[in-house]
Coordinates of C-alpha atoms and ligand atoms in Angstrom, one line a residue:
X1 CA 0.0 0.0 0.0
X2 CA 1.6 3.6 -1.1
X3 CA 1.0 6.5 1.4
X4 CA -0.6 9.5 0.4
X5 CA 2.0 12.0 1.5
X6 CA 0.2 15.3 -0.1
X7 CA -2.6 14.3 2.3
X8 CA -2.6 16.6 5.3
X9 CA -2.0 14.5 8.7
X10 CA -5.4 14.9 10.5
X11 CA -7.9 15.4 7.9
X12 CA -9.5 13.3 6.2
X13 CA -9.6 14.0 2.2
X14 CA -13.2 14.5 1.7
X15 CA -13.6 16.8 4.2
X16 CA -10.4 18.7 3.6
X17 CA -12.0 19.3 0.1
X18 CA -15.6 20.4 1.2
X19 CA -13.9 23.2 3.2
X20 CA -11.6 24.3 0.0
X21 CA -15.2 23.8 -2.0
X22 CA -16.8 26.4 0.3
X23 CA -14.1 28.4 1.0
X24 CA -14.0 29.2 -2.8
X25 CA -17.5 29.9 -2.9
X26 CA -17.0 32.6 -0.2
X27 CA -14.2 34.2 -1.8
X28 CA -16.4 34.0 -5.3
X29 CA -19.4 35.7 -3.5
X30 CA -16.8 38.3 -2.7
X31 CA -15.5 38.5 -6.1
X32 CA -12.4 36.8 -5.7
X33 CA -11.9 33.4 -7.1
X34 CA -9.4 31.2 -4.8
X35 CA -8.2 27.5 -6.4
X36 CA -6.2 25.2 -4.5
X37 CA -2.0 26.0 -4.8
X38 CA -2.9 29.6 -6.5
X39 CA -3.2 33.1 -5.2
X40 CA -6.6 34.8 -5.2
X41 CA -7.2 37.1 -8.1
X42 CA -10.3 38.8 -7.2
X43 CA -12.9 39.1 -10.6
X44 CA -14.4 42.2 -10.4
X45 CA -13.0 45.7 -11.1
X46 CA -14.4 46.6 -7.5
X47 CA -13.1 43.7 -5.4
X48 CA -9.8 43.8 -7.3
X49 CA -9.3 47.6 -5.8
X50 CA -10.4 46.7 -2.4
X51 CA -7.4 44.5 -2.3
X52 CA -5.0 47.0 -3.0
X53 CA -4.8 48.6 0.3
X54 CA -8.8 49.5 0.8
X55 CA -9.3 51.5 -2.9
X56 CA -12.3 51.5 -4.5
X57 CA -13.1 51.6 -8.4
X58 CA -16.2 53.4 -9.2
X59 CA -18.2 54.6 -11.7
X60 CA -20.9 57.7 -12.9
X61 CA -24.0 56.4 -12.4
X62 CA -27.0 58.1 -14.2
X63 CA -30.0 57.5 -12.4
X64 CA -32.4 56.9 -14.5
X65 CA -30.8 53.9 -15.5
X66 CA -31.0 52.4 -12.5
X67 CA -34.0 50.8 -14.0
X68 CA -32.0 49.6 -17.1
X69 CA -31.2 45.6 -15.5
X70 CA -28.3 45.6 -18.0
X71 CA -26.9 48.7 -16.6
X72 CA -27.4 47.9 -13.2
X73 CA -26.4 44.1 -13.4
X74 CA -22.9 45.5 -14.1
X75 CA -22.9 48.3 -11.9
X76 CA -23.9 45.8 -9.2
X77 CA -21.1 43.2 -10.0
X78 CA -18.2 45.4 -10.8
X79 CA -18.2 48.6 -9.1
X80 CA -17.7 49.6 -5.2
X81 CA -17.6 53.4 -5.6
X82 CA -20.5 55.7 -7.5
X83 CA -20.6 59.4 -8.5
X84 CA -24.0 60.5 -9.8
X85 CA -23.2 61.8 -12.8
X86 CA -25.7 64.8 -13.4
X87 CA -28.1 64.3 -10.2
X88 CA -26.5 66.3 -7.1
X89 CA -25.5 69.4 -9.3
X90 CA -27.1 72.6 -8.3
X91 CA -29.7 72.9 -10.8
X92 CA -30.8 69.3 -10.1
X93 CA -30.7 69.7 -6.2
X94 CA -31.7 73.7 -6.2
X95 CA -33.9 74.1 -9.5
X96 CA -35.8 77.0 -7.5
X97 CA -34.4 79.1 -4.3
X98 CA -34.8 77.5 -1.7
X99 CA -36.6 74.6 -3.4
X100 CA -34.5 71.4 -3.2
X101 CA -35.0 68.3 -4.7
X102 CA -33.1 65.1 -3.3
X103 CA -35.2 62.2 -4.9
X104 CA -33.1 61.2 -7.5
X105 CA -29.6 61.7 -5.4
X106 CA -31.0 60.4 -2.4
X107 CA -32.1 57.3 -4.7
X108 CA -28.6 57.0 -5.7
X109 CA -27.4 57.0 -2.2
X110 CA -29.6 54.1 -1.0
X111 CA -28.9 51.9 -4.0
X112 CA -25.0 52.6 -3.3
X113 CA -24.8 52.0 0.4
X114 CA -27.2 49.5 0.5
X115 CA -24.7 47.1 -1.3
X116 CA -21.7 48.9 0.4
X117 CA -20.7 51.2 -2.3
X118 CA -19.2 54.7 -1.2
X119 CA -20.4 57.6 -2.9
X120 CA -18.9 60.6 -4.1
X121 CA -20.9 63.6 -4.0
X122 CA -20.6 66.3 -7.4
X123 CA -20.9 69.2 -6.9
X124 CA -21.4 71.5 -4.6
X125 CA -19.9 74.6 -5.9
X126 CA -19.4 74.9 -9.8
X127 CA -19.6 78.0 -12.7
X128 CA -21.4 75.6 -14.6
X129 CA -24.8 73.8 -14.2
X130 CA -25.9 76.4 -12.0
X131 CA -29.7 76.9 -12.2
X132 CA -31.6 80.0 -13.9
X133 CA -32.0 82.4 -10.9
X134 CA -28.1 81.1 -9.9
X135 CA -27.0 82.7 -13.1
X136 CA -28.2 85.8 -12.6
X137 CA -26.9 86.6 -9.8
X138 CA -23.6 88.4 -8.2
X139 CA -21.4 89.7 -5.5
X140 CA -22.8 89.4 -1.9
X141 CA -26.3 87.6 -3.0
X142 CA -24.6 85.0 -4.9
X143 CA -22.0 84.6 -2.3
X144 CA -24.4 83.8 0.4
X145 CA -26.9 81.7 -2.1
X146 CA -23.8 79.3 -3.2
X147 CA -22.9 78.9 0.7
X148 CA -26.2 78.3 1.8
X149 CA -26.8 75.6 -1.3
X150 CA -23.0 74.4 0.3
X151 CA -24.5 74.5 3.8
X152 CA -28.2 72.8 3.1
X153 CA -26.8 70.3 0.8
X154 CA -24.1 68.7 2.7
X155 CA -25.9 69.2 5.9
X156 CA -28.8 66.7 4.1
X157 CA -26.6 64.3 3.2
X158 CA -24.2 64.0 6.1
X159 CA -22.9 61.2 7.0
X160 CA -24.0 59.4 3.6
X161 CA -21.2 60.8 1.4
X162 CA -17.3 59.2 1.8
X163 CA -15.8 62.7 -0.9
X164 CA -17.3 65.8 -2.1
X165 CA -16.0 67.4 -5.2
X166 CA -16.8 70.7 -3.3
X167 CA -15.3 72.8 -6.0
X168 CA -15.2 72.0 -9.1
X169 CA -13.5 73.8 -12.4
X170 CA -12.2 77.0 -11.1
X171 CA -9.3 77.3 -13.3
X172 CA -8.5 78.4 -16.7
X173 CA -7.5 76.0 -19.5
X174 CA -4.1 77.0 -21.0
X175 CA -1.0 79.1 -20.1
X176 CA -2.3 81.7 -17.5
X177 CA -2.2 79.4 -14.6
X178 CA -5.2 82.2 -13.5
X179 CA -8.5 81.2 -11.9
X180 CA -11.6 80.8 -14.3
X181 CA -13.8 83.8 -15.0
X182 CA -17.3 83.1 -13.6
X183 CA -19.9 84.9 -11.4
X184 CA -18.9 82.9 -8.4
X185 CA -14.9 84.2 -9.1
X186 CA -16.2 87.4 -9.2
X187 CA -18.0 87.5 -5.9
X188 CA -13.7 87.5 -4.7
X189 CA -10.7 85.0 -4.8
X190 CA -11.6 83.6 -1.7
X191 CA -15.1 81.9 -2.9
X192 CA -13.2 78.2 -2.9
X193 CA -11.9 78.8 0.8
X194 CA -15.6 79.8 1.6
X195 CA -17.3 77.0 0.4
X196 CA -14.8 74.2 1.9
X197 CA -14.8 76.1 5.3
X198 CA -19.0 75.8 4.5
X199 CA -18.9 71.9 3.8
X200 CA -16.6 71.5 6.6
X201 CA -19.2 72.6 9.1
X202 CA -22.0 70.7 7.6
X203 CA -20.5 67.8 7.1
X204 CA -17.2 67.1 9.6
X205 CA -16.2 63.4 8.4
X206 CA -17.0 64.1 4.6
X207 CA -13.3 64.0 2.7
X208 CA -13.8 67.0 0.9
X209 CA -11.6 67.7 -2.8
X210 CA -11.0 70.2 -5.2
X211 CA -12.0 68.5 -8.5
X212 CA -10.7 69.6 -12.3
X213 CA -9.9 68.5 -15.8
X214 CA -6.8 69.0 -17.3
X215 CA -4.8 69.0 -14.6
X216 CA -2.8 65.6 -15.5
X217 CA 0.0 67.2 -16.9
X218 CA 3.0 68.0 -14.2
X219 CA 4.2 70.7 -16.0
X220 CA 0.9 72.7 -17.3
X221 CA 0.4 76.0 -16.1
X222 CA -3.6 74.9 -15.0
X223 CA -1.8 71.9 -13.0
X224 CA 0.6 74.0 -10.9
X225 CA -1.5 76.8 -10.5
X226 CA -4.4 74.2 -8.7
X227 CA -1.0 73.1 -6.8
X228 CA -0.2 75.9 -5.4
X229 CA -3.6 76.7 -4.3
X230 CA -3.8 73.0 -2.3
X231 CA -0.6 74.0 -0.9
X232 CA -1.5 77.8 0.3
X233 CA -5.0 76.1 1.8
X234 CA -2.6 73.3 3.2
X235 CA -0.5 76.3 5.2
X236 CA -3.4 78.8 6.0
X237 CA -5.8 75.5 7.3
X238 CA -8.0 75.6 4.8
X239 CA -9.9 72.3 5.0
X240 CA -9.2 70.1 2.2
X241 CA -8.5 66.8 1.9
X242 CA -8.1 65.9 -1.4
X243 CA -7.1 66.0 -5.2
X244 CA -9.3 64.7 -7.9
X245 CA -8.4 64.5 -11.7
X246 CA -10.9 64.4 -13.5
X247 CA -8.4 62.7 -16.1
X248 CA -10.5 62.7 -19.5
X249 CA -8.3 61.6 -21.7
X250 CA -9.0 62.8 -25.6
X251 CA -7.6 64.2 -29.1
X252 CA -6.9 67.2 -27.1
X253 CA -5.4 66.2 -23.8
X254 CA -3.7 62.6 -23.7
X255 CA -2.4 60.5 -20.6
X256 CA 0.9 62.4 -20.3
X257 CA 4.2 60.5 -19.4
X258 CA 4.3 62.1 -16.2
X259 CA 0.9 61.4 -14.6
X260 CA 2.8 59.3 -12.0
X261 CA 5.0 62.3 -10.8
X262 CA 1.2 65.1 -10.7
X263 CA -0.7 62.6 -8.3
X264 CA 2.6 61.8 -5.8
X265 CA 3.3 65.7 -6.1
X266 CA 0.0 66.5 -5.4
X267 CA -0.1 63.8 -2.3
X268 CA 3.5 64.8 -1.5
X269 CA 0.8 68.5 0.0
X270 CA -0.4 65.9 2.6
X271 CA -3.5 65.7 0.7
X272 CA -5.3 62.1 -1.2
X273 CA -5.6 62.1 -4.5
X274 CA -8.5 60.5 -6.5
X275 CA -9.2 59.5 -10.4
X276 CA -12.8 61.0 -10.3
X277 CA -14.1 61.2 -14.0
X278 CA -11.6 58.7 -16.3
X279 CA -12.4 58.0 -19.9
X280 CA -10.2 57.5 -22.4
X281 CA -10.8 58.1 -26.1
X282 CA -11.0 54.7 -28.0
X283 CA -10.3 53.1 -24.8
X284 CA -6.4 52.1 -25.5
X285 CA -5.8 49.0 -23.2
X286 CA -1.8 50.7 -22.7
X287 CA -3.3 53.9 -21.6
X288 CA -5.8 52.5 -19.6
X289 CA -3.2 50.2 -17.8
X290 CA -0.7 53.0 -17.2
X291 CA -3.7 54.9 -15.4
X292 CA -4.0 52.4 -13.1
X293 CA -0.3 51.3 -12.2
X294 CA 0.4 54.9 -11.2
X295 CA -2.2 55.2 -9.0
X296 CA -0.9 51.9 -7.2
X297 CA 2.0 53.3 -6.8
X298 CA 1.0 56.3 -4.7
X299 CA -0.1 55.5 -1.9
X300 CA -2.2 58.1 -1.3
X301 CA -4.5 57.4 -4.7
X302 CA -7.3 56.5 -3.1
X303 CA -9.2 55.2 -6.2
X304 CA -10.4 55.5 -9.8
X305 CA -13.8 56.5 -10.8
X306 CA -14.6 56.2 -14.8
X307 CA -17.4 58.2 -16.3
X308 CA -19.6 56.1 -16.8
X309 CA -20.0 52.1 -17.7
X310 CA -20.9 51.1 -20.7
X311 CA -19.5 53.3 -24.4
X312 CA -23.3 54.1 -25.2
X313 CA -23.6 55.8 -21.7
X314 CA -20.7 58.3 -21.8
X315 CA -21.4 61.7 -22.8
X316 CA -18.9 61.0 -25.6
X317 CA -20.2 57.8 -26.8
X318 CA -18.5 58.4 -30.4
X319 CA -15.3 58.0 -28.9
X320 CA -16.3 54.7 -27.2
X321 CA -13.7 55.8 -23.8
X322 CA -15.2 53.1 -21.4
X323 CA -14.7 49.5 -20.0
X324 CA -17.7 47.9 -21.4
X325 CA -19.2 47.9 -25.4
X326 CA -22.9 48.9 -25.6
X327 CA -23.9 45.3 -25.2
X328 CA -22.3 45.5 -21.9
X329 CA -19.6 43.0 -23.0
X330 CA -15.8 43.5 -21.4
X331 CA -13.1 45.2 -23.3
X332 CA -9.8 45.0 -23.9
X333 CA -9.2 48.0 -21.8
X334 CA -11.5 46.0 -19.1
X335 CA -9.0 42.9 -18.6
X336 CA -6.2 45.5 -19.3
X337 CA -7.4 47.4 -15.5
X338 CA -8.3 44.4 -14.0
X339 CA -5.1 42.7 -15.0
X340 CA -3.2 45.9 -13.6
X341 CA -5.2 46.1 -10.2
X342 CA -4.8 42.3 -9.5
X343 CA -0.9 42.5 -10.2
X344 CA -0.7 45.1 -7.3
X345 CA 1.5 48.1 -6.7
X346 CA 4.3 48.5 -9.6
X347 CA 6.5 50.9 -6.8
X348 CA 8.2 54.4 -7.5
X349 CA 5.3 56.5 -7.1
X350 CA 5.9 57.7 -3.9
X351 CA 9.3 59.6 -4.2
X352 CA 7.9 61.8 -1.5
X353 CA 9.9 64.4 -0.2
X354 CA 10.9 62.5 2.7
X355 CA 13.2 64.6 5.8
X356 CA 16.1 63.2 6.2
X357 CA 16.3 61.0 10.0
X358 CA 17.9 63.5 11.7
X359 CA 20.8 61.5 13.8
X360 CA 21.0 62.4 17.5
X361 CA 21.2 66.1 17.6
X362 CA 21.0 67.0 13.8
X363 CA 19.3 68.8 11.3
X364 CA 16.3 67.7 9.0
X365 CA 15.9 69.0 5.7
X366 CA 12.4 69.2 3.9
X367 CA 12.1 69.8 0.4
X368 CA 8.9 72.0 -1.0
X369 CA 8.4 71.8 -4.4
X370 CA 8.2 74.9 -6.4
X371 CA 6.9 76.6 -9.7
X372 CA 7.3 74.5 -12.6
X373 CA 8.0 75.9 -16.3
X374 CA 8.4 73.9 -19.5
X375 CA 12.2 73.3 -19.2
X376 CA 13.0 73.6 -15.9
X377 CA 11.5 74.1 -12.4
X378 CA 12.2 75.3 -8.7
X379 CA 12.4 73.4 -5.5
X380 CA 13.3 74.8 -2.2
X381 CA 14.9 73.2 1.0
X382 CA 14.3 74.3 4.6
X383 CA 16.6 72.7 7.4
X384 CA 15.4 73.0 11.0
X385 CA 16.9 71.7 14.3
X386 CA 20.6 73.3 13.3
X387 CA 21.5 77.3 12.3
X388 CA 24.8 76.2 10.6
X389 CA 24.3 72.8 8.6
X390 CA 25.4 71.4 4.8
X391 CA 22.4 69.2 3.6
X392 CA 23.0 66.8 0.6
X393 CA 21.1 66.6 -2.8
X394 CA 21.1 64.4 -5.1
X395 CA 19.8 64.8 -8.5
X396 CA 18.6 62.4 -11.6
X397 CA 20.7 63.0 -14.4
X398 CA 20.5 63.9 -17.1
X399 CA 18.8 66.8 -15.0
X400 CA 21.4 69.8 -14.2
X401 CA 21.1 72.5 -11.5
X402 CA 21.7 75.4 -13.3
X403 CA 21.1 77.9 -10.3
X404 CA 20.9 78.1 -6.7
X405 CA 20.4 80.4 -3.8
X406 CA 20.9 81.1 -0.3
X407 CA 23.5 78.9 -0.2
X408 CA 27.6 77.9 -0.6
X409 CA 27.0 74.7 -2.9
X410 CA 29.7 72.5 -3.9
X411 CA 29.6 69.7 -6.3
X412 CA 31.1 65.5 -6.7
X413 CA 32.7 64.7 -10.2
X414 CA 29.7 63.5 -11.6
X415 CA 28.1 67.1 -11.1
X416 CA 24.5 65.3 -9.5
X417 CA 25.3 65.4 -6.2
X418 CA 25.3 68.9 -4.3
X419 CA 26.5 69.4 -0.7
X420 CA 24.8 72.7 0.3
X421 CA 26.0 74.7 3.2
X422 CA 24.3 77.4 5.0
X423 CA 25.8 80.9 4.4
X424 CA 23.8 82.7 7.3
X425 CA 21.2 84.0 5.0
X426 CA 18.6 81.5 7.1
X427 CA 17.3 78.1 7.1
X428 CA 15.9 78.1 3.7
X429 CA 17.7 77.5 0.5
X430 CA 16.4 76.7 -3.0
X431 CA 17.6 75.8 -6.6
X432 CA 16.8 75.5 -10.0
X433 CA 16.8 72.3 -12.1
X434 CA 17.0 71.5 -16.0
X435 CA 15.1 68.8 -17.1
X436 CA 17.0 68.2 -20.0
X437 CA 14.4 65.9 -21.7
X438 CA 13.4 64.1 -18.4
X439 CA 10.6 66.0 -16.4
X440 CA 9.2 63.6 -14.1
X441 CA 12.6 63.0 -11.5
X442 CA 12.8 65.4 -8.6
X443 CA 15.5 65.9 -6.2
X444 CA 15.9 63.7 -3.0
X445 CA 17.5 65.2 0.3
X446 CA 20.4 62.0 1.3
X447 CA 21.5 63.8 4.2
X448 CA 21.6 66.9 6.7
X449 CA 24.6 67.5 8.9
X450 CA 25.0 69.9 11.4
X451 CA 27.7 72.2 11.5
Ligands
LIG1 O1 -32.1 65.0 -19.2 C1 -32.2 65.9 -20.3 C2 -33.2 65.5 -21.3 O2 -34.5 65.4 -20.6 C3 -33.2 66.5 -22.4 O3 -34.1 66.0 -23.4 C4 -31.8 66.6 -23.0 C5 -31.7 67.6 -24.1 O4 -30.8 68.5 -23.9 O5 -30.9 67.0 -22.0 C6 -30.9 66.1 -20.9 O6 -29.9 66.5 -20.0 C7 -28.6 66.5 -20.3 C8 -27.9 65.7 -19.2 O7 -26.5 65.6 -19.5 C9 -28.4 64.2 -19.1 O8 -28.1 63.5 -20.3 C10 -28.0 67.8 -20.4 O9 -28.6 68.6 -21.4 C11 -26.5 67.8 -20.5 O10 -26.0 69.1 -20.4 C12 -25.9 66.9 -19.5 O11 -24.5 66.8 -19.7 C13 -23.7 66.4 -18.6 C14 -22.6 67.4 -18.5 O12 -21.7 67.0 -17.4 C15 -23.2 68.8 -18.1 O13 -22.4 69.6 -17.4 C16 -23.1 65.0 -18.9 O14 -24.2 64.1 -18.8 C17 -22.1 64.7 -17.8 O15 -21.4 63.5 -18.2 C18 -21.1 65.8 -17.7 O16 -20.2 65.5 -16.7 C19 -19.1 66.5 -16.5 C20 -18.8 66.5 -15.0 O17 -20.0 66.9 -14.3 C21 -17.7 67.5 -14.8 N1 -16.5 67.2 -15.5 C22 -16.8 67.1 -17.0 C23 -17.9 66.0 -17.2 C24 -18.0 65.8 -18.7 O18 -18.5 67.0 -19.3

């Protein structure tokens, strides 16, 4: 008689295989299929996402389709995460002042968190979609009207809503880098700080994030500009939270190489970023792919929301951007995401400024990021816990520092490594870098010495 030696001492084989029977069937109920000797590769876009450190991928939902069982089979099976795509704007939540109408958002709502999905609330505050007596108004009156719609809103939904986009769109398209004209810009500059401090006091646990298109690019003017207004927010206390791309990908505005580098620069503020409105023209499985490795690698991506499920449901059908054909059948680009989420973080995306460990008694050096131009870009350094120091940066080549300040630097042989030393102008140095053809690297701090 031959001994079964796979057979595992204690057990006996048929009822060592009824509990790997049901223990697939739990993991399949949870979208994750489990076979004997494999890992678990979870089978839905949803589950797939909750396995990389607690993300969610979510979709637009429109809901009057919630009555489509096509749509909503695959809404049900795929997604964790909704937006509604046109239902909790102000002209369908405010049509009238003072008038609000929640049925179809609150309908949204239920159907999400009744099967677990978090829901992203758009918008509170926007230039667009604003209803008929919105439009007409100005200054102080339209100041006060958007807070209140701010204030009532969130207030209704508290509790309910994970992220609002509570701004969304204030910035110019193209080189200005200047906020967008509207009648909400013109009631003064600090209608975005209004309305978060607003949604902050109706709703203290809702994440809340500015939200824009076109702002993929590292080095385009609209992207820094919204960067430097997370940043002032993150210094004054404004309350925000979060980052999200809208990240509609067409003719116009392609995934750009450096995607990675926005979302860990943006996170690098101490803010989450999210994917909120992704669609990509012809749905390119490489693009799509790419999208979804870089948000692995930063930590602080929270999640990827695309606009909308199936091609015939996106407001640019003709480009058929989505995940699923009009017949609701998976796409390349599906299995190209799901592929990507289940192979888990790529690494690199998280080149976060880190301070150097200061060693017993020494000096830590934090690097700030600074204004960005097409060929080169700024980046300053401030040392604390030493008034005479030399702190050590090193550089990717073939970047060059071409100009520093507030500083002696010296330089090693290969010309990327810079020792700076403090020259009693203060605490704070800075220095310009080339790209030189690469602009996604950024400078790392590898030590801070006092003295
Ligand atoms: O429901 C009415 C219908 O009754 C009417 O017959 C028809 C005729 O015009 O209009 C229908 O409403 C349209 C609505 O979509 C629902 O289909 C509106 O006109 C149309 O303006 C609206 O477009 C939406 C657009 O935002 C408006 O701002 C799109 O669905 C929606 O996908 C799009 O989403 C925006 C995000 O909110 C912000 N970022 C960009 C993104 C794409 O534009």
């Amino acid at each position: 008689m031959t001994k079964d030696s796979s057979r595992a001492p204690g057990r006996p084989r048929r009822l060592r295989a009824a509990l790997v029977l049901s223990a697939v069937g739990l993991l399949a109920v949870a979208g994750a299929v489990v076979l004997p000797g494999s890992a678990s590769a979870a089978t839905t876009l949803g589950a797939s996402a909750a396995e990389q450190g607690g993300r969610y991928f979510g979709t637009a939902v429109a809901v009057n389709k919630l009555n489509d069982s096509a749509y909503t089979t695959i809404l049900n099976r795929e997604f964790n995460q909704v937006t509604a795509e046109n239902e909790m704007k102000i002209d369908a939540l405010q049509p009238q002042q003072g008038q609000f109408n929640f049925g179809n958002g609150d309908r949204l709502v239920q159907h999400a968190r009744s099967r677990g999905m978090q829901v992203r609330g758009h918008t509170l505050a926007w230039h667009s979609q604003q209803p008929g007596w919105m439009q007409n108004m100005s200054g102080t009156t339209l100041r006060n009207a958007m807070l209140n719609h701010v204030t009532q809103v969130a207030t209704h939904y508290r509790g309910q809503i994970a992220w609002w986009d509570v701004v969304n769109e204030a910035f110019q398209d193209g080189s200005s880098g200047a906020r967008r004209d509207s009648n909400l810009q013109r009631t003064g500059n600090d209608w975005i700080e209004a309305a978060f401090r607003a949604a902050r006091q109706a709703d203290p646990n809702a994440q809340l994030c500015y939200n824009d298109y076109n702002i993929d690019n590292w080095t385009d003017a609209k992207t820094q500009a919204v960067y430097r207004m997370v940043q002032d927010f993150k210094n004054r206390g404004v309350p925000i939270d979060c980052v999200g791309l809208q990240s509609h990908f067409t003719g116009g505005s392609n995934y750009p190489g450096n995607y990675r580098t926005t979302l860990s620069s943006f996170a690098a503020l101490g803010v989450d970023v999210h994917i909120t409105e992704l669609d990509i023209r012809n749905a390119p499985s490489d693009a799509y792919r790419n999208v979804v490795n870089d948000c692995l690698a930063v930590s602080r991506c929270k999640g990827i929301t695309v606009w909308g499920i199936r091609d015939s449901d996106s407001w640019r059908s003709n480009e058929s951007p989505l995940l699923f054909d009009g017949n609701g059948n998976k796409k390349a680009a599906y299995n190209a995401v799901l592929t990507a989420l289940n192979s888990g973080n790529p690494g690199g995306g998280d080149p976060t400024p880190a301070p150097t460990t200061p060693a017993p008694g020494g000096c830590t050096a934090t690097i700030t990021p600074g204004q960005v131009w097409g060929d080169r870009y700024n980046t300053s350094v401030t040392v604390s816990g030493a008034s005479t120091w030399s702190v050590v940066v090193v550089i990717t080549a073939p970047q060059r520092i071409s100009a520093t300040w507030s500083g002696n630097p010296t330089w090693d042989g290969s010309g990327n490594v810079m020792t700076m030393r403090s020259n009693g102008s203060g605490n704070t140095f800075g220095f310009t870098t080339m790209m030189n053809g690469n602009s996604s690297a950024r400078p790392q701090i590898r030590s801070c010495t006092v003295g």
